PDB file of C-alpha atoms and ligand atoms in Angstrom:
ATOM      1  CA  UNK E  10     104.003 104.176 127.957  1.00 94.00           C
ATOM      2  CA  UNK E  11     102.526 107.501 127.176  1.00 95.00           C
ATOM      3  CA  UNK E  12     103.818 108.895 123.823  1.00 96.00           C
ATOM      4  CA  UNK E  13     103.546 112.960 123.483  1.00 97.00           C
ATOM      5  CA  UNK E  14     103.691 114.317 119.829  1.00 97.00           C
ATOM      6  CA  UNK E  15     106.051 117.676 119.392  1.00 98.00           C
ATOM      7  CA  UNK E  16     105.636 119.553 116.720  1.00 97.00           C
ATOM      8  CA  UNK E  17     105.858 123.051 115.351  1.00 96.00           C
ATOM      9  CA  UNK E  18     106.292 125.123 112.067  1.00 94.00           C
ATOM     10  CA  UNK E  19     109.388 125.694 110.748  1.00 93.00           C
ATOM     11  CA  UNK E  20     112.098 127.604 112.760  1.00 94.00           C
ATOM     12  CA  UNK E  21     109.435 127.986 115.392  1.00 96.00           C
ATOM     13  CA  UNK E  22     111.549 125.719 118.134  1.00 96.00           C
ATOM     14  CA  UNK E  23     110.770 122.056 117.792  1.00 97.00           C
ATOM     15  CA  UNK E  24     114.544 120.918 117.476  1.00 96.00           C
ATOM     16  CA  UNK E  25     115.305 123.284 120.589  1.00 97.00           C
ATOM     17  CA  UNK E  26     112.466 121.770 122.894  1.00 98.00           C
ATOM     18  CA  UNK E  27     112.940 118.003 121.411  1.00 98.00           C
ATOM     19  CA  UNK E  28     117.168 118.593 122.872  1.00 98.00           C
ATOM     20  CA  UNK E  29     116.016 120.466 126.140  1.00 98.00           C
ATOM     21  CA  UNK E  30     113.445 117.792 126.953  1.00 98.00           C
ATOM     22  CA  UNK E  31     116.245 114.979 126.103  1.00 98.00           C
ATOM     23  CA  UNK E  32     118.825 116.838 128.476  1.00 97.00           C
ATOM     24  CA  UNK E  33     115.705 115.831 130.937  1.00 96.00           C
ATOM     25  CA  UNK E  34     116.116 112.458 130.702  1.00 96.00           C
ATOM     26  CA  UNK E  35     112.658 111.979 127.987  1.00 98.00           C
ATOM     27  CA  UNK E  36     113.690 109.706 124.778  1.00 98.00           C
ATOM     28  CA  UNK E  37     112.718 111.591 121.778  1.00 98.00           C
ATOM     29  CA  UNK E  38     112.185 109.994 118.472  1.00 98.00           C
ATOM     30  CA  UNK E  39     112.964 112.533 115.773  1.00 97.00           C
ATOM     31  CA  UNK E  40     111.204 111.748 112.615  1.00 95.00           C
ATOM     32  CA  UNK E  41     113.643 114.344 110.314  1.00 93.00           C
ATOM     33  CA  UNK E  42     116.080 112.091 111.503  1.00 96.00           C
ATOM     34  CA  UNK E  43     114.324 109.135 110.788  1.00 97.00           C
ATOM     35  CA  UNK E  44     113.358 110.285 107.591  1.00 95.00           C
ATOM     36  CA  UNK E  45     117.211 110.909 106.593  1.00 96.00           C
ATOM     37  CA  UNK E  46     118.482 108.049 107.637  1.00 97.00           C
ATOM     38  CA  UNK E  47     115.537 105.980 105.662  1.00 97.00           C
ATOM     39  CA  UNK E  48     117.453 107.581 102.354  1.00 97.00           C
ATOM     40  CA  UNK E  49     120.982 106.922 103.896  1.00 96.00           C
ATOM     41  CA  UNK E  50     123.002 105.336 101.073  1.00 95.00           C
ATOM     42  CA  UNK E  51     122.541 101.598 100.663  1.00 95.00           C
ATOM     43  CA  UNK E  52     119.196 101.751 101.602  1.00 97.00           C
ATOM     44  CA  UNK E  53     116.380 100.732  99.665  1.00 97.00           C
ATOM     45  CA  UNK E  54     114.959 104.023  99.960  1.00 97.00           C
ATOM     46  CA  UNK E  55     117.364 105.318  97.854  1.00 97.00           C
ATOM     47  CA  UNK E  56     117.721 102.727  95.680  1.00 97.00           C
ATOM     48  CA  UNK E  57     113.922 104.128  94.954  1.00 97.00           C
ATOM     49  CA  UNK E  58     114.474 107.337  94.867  1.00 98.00           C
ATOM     50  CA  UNK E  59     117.747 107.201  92.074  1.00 97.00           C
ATOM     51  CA  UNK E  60     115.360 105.375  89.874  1.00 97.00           C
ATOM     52  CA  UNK E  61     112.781 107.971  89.630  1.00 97.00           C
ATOM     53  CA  UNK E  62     115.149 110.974  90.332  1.00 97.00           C
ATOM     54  CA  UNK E  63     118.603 110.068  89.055  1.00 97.00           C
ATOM     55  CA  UNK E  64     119.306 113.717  89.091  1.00 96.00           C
ATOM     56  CA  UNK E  65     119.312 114.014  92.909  1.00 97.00           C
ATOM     57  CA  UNK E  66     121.868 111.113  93.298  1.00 96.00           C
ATOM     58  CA  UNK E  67     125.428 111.226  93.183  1.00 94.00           C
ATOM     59  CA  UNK E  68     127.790 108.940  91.508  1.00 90.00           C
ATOM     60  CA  UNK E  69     128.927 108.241  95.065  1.00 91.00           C
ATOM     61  CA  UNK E  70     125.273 107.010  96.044  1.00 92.00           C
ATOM     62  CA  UNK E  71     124.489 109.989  98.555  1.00 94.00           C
ATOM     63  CA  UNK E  72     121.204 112.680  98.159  1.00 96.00           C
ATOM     64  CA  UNK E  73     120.960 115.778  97.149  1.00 96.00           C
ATOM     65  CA  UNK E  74     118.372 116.869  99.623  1.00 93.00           C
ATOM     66  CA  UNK E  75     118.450 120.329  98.686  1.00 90.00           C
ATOM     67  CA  UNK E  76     117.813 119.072  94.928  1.00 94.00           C
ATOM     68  CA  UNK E  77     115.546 116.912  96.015  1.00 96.00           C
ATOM     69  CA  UNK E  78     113.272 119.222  98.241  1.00 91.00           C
ATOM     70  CA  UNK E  79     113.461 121.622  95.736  1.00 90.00           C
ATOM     71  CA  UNK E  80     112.154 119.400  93.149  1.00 92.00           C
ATOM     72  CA  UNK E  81     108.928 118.088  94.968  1.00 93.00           C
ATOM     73  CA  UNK E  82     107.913 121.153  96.830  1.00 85.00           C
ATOM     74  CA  UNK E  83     107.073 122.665  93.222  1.00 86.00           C
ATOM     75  CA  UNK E  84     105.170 119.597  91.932  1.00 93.00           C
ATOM     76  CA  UNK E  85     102.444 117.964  94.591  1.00 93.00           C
ATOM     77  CA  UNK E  86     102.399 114.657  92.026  1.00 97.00           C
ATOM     78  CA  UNK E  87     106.502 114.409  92.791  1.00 96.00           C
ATOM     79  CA  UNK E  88     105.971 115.130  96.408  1.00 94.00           C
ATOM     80  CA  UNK E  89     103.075 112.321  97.010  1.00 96.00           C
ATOM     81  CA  UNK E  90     105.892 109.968  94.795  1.00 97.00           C
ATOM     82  CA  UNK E  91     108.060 110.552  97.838  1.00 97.00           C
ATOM     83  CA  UNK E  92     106.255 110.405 100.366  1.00 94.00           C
ATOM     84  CA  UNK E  93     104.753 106.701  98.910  1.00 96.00           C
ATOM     85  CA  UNK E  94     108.773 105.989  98.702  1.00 97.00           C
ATOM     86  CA  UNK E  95     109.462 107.209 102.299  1.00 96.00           C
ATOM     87  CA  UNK E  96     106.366 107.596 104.312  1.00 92.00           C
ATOM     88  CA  UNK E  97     105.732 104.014 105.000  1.00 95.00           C
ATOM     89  CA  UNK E  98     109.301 103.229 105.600  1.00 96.00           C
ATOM     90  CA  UNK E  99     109.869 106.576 108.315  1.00 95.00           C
ATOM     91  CA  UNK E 100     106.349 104.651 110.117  1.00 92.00           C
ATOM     92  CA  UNK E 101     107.735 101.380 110.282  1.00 95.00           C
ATOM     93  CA  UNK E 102     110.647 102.520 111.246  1.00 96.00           C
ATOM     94  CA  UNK E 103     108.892 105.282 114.206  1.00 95.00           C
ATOM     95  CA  UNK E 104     106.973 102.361 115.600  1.00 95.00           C
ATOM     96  CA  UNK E 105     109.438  99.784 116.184  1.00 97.00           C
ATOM     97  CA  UNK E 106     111.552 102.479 118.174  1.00 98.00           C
ATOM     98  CA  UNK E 107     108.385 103.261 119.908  1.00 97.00           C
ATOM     99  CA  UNK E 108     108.014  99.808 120.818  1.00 97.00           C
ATOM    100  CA  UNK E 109     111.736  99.370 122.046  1.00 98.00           C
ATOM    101  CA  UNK E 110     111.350 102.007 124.293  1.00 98.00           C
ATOM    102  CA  UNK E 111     108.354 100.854 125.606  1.00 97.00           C
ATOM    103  CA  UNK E 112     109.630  97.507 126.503  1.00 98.00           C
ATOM    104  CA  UNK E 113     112.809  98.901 127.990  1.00 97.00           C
ATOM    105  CA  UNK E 114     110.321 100.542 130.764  1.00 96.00           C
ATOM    106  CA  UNK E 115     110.376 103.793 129.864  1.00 96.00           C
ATOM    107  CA  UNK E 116     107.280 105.910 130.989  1.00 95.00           C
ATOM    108  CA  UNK E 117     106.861 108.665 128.504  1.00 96.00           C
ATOM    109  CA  UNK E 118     108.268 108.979 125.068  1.00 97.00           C
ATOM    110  CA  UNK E 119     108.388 112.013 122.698  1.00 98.00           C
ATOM    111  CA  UNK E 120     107.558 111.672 118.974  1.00 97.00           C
ATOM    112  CA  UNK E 121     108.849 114.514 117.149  1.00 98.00           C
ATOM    113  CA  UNK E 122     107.621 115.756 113.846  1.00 96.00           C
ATOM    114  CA  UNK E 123     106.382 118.573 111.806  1.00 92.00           C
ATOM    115  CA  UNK E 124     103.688 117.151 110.040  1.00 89.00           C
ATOM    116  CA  UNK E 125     101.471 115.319 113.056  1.00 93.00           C
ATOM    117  CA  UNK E 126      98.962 117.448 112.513  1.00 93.00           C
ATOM    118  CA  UNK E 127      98.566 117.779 108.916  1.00 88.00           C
ATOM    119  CA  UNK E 128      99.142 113.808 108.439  1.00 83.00           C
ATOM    120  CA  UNK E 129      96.410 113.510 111.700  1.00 83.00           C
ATOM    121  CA  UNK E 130      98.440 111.897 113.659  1.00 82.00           C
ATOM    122  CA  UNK E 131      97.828 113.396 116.778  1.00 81.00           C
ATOM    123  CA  UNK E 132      95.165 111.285 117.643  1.00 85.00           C
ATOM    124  CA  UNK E 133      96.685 108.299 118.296  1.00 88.00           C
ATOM    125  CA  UNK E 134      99.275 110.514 120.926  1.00 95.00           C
ATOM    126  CA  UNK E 135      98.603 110.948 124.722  1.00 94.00           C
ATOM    127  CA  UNK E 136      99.072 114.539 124.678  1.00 95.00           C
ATOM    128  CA  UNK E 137     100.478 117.203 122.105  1.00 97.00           C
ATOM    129  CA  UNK E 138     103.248 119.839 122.807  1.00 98.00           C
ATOM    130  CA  UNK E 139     102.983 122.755 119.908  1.00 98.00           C
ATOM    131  CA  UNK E 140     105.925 125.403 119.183  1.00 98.00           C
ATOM    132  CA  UNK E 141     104.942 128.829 118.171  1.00 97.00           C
ATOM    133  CA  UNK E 142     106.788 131.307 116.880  1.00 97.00           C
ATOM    134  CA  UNK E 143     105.642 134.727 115.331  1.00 95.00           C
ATOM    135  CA  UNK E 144     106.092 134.921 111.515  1.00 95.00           C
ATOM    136  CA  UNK E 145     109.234 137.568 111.392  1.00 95.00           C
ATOM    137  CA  UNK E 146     110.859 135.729 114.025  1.00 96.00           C
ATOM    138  CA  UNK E 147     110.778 132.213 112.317  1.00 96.00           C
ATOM    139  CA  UNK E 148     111.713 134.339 109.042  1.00 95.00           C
ATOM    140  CA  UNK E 149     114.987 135.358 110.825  1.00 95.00           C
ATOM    141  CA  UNK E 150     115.794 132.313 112.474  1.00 94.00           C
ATOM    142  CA  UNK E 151     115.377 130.624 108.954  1.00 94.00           C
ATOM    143  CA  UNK E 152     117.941 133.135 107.182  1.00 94.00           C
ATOM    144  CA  UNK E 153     120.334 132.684 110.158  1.00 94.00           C
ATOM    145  CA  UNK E 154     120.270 129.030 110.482  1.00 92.00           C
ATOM    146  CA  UNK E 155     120.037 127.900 106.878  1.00 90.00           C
ATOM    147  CA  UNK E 156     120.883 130.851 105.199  1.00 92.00           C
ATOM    148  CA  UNK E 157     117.426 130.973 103.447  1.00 90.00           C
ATOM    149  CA  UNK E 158     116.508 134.161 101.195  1.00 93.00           C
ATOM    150  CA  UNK E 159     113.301 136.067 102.845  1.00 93.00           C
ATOM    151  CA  UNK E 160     111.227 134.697  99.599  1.00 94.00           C
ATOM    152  CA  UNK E 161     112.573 131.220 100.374  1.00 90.00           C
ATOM    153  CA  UNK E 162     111.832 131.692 104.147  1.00 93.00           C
ATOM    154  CA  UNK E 163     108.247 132.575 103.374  1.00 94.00           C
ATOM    155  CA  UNK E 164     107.099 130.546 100.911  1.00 90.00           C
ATOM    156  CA  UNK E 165     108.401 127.355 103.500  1.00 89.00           C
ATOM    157  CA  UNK E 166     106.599 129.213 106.092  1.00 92.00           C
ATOM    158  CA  UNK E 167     103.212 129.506 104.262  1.00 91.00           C
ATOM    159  CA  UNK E 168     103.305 125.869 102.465  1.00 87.00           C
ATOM    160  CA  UNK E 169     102.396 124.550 106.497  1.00 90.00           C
ATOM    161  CA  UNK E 170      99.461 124.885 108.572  1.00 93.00           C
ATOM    162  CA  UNK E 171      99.038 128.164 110.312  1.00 94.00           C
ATOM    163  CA  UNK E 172     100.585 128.026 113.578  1.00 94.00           C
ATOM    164  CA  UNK E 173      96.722 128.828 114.926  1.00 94.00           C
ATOM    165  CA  UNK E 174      95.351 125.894 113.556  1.00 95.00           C
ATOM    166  CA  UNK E 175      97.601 124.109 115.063  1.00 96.00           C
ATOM    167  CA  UNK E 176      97.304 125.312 118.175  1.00 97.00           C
ATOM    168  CA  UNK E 177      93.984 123.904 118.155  1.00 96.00           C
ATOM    169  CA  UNK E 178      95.269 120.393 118.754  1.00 96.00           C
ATOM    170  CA  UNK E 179      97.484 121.373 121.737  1.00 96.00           C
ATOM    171  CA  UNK E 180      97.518 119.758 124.784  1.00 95.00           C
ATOM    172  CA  UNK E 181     100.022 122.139 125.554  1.00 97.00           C
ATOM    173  CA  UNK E 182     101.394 125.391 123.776  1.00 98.00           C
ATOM    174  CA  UNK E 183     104.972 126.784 123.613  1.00 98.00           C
ATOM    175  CA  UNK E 184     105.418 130.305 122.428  1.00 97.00           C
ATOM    176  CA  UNK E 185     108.705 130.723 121.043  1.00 97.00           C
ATOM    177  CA  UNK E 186     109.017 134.239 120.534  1.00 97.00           C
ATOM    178  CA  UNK E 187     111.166 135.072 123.396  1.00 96.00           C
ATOM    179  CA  UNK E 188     114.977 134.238 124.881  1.00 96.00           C
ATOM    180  CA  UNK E 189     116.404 130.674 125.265  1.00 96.00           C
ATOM    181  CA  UNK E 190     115.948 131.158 129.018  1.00 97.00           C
ATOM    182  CA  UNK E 191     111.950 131.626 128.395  1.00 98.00           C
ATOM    183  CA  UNK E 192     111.756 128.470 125.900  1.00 98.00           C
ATOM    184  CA  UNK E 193     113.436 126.299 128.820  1.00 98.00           C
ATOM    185  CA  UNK E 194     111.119 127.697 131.549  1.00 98.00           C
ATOM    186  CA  UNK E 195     108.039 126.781 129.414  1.00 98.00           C
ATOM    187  CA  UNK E 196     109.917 123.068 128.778  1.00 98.00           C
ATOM    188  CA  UNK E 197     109.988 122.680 132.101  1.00 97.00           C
ATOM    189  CA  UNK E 198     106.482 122.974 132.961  1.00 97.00           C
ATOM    190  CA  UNK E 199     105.809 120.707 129.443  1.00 97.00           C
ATOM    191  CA  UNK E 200     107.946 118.268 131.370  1.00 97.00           C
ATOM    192  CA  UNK E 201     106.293 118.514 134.118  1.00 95.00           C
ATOM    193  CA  UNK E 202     102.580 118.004 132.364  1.00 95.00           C
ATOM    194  CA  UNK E 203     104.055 115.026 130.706  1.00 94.00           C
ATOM    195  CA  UNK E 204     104.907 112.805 133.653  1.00 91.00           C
ATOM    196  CA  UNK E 205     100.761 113.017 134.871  1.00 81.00           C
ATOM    197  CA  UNK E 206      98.177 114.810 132.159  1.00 54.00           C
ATOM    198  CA  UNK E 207      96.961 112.243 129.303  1.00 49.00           C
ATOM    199  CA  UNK E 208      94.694 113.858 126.629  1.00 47.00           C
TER     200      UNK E 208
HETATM  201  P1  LIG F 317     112.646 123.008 111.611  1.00 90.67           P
HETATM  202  O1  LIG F 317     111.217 122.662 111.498  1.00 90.67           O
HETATM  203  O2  LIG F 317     113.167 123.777 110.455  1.00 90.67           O
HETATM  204  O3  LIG F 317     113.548 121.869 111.995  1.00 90.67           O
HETATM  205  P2  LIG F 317     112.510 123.858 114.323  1.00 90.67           P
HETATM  206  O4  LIG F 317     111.116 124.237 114.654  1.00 90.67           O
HETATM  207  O5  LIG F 317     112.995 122.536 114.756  1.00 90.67           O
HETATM  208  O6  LIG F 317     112.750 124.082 112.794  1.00 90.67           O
HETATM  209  P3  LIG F 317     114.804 124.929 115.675  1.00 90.67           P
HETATM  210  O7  LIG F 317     115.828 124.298 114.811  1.00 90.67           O
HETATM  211  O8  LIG F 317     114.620 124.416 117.052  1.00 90.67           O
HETATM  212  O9  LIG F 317     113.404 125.009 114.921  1.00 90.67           O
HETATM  213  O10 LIG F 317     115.066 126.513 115.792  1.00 90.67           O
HETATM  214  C1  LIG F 317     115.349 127.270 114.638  1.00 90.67           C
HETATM  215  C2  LIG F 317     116.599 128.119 114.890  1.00 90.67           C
HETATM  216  O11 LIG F 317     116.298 129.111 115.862  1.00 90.67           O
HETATM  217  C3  LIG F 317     117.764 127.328 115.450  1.00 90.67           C
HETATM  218  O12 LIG F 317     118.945 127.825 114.893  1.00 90.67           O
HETATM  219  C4  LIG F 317     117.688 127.587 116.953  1.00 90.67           C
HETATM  220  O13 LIG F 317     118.942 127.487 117.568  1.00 90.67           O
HETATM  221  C5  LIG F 317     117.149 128.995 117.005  1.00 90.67           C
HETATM  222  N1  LIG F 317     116.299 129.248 118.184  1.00 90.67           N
HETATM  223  C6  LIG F 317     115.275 128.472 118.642  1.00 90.67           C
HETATM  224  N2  LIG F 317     114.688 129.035 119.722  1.00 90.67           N
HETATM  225  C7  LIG F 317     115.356 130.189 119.962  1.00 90.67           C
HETATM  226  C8  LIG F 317     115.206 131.229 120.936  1.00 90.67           C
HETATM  227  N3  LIG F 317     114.256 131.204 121.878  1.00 90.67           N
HETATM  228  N4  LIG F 317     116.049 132.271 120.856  1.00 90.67           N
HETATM  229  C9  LIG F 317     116.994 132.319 119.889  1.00 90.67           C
HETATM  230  N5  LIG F 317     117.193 131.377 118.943  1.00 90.67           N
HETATM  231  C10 LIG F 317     116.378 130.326 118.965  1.00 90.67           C
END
C-alpha cells in the first residue's frame, strides 16, 4: 500500500482536502483525531495528563483543550511534556490503522497531519500532498471558523513552518486561496497522482 502524507498550515485546507479525497473512496487517517481520542476520558493519556495538569481536567474526567493548548504553546518545556505523554501513543496508534488498512487490500492510504514536516516524517511517505493558503486568507478563515482574535490567528500562524518551506517537500502542491470549486478541481488531479506517482 502506498501511504501519501497531507498536510498544511493552519486554516490553509487540510481538513477540506482530507473529506473531499474520502468522498473519493481514499481512507484517511486523521492524526487531530487520533490525537483527541488518545486523551478521550478513561484513557491513560489522560490519566497522564490530570497528574501533571490537574487544572485542565474536569471533575467529570474530560479536557480542557483550549486550557490545555493555551498552557503549552507559551512554555516549549510543557509542550515537549505533552508531546512525551501523547506523541508515542498518537504513533502507535497511526500505525496499527495503517496496518489494518493495508491488510484489508486497500491500495493507497492518506495520513493526515500538520506536523509531517516539522516532525520529518515525510520521508517514510510515498508521496506528499501540501495545502497552501495565503496569510490573510488563513487569518480569516481562522476568525470565522474558530472565532480566533487576529493576534490569536497570527501568532498560530507564525508558530509553524512557512508554508514555502514546506512546499519544498511536496510531491504535490494545493493552493488554497481560491473557491471550493477550485480546491476540488486541484483534489481531483491529487487523486489522480495518487493512484500511479510514488516519490
Ligand atoms: P487546521 O490545521 O486548523 O485543522 P485546516 O488546514 O484543516 O486547518 P480547514 O479546516 O480545511 O483547514 O479549513 C479552514 C476553514 O476554511 C474551514 O472552515 C473550511 O470550511 C474553510 N475553507 C477551506 N477551504 C475553503 C475555500 N476554498 N473556500 C472557502 N472556505 C474554505
Amino acid at each position: 500500500m502506498r501511504v501519501w502524507g497531507l498536510t498544511g498550515n493552519i486554516g490553509a485546507g487540510k481538513s477540506t482536502v482530507a473529506r473531499l479525497l474520502a468522498q473519493r473512496g481514499v481512507p484517511v487517517v486523521d492524526a487531530d483525531q487520533i490525537a483527541r481520542e488518545v486523551v478521550a476520558p478513561g484513557t491513560e493519556g489522560l490519566r497522564e495528563i490530570a497528574a501533571r495538569w490537574p487544572q485542565v481536567v474536569s471533575e467529570q474526567g474530560v479536557l480542557d483543550r483550549k486550557a490545555l493548548a493555551a498552557l503549552v504553546f507559551q512554555d516549549p518545556r510543557e509542550r515537549a511534556a505533552l508531546n512525551q505523554i501523547t506523541h508515542p501513543r498518537i504513533a502507535f496508534e497511526v500505525a496499527a490503522r495503517l496496518r489494518a488498512l493495508e491488510e484489508a487490500g486497500q491500495p493507497v492510504a492518506v495520513y493526515e497531519a500538520a506536523l509531517i514536516i516539522e516532525n520529518k516524517m515525510y520521508q517514510g511517505l510515498d508521496g506528499l500532498a501540501v495545502v497552501t493558503a495565503p496569510e490573510e486568507v488563513q487569518l480569516a478563515r481562522l476568525r470565522q471558523r474558530d472565532g480566533m482574535t487576529e493576534a490569536e490567528a497570527r501568532a498560530r500562524i507564525a508558530a509553524q513552518l512557512p508554508a514555502a518551506e514546506k512546499l519544498r517537500h511536496a510531491t504535490f502542491a494545493i493552493d488554497n486561496a481560491g473557491s471550493e470549486a477550485e480546491l476540488a478541481a486541484q483534489v481531483e488531479r491529487l487523486y489522480s497522482a495518487m493512484q500511479t506517482k510514488a516519490r
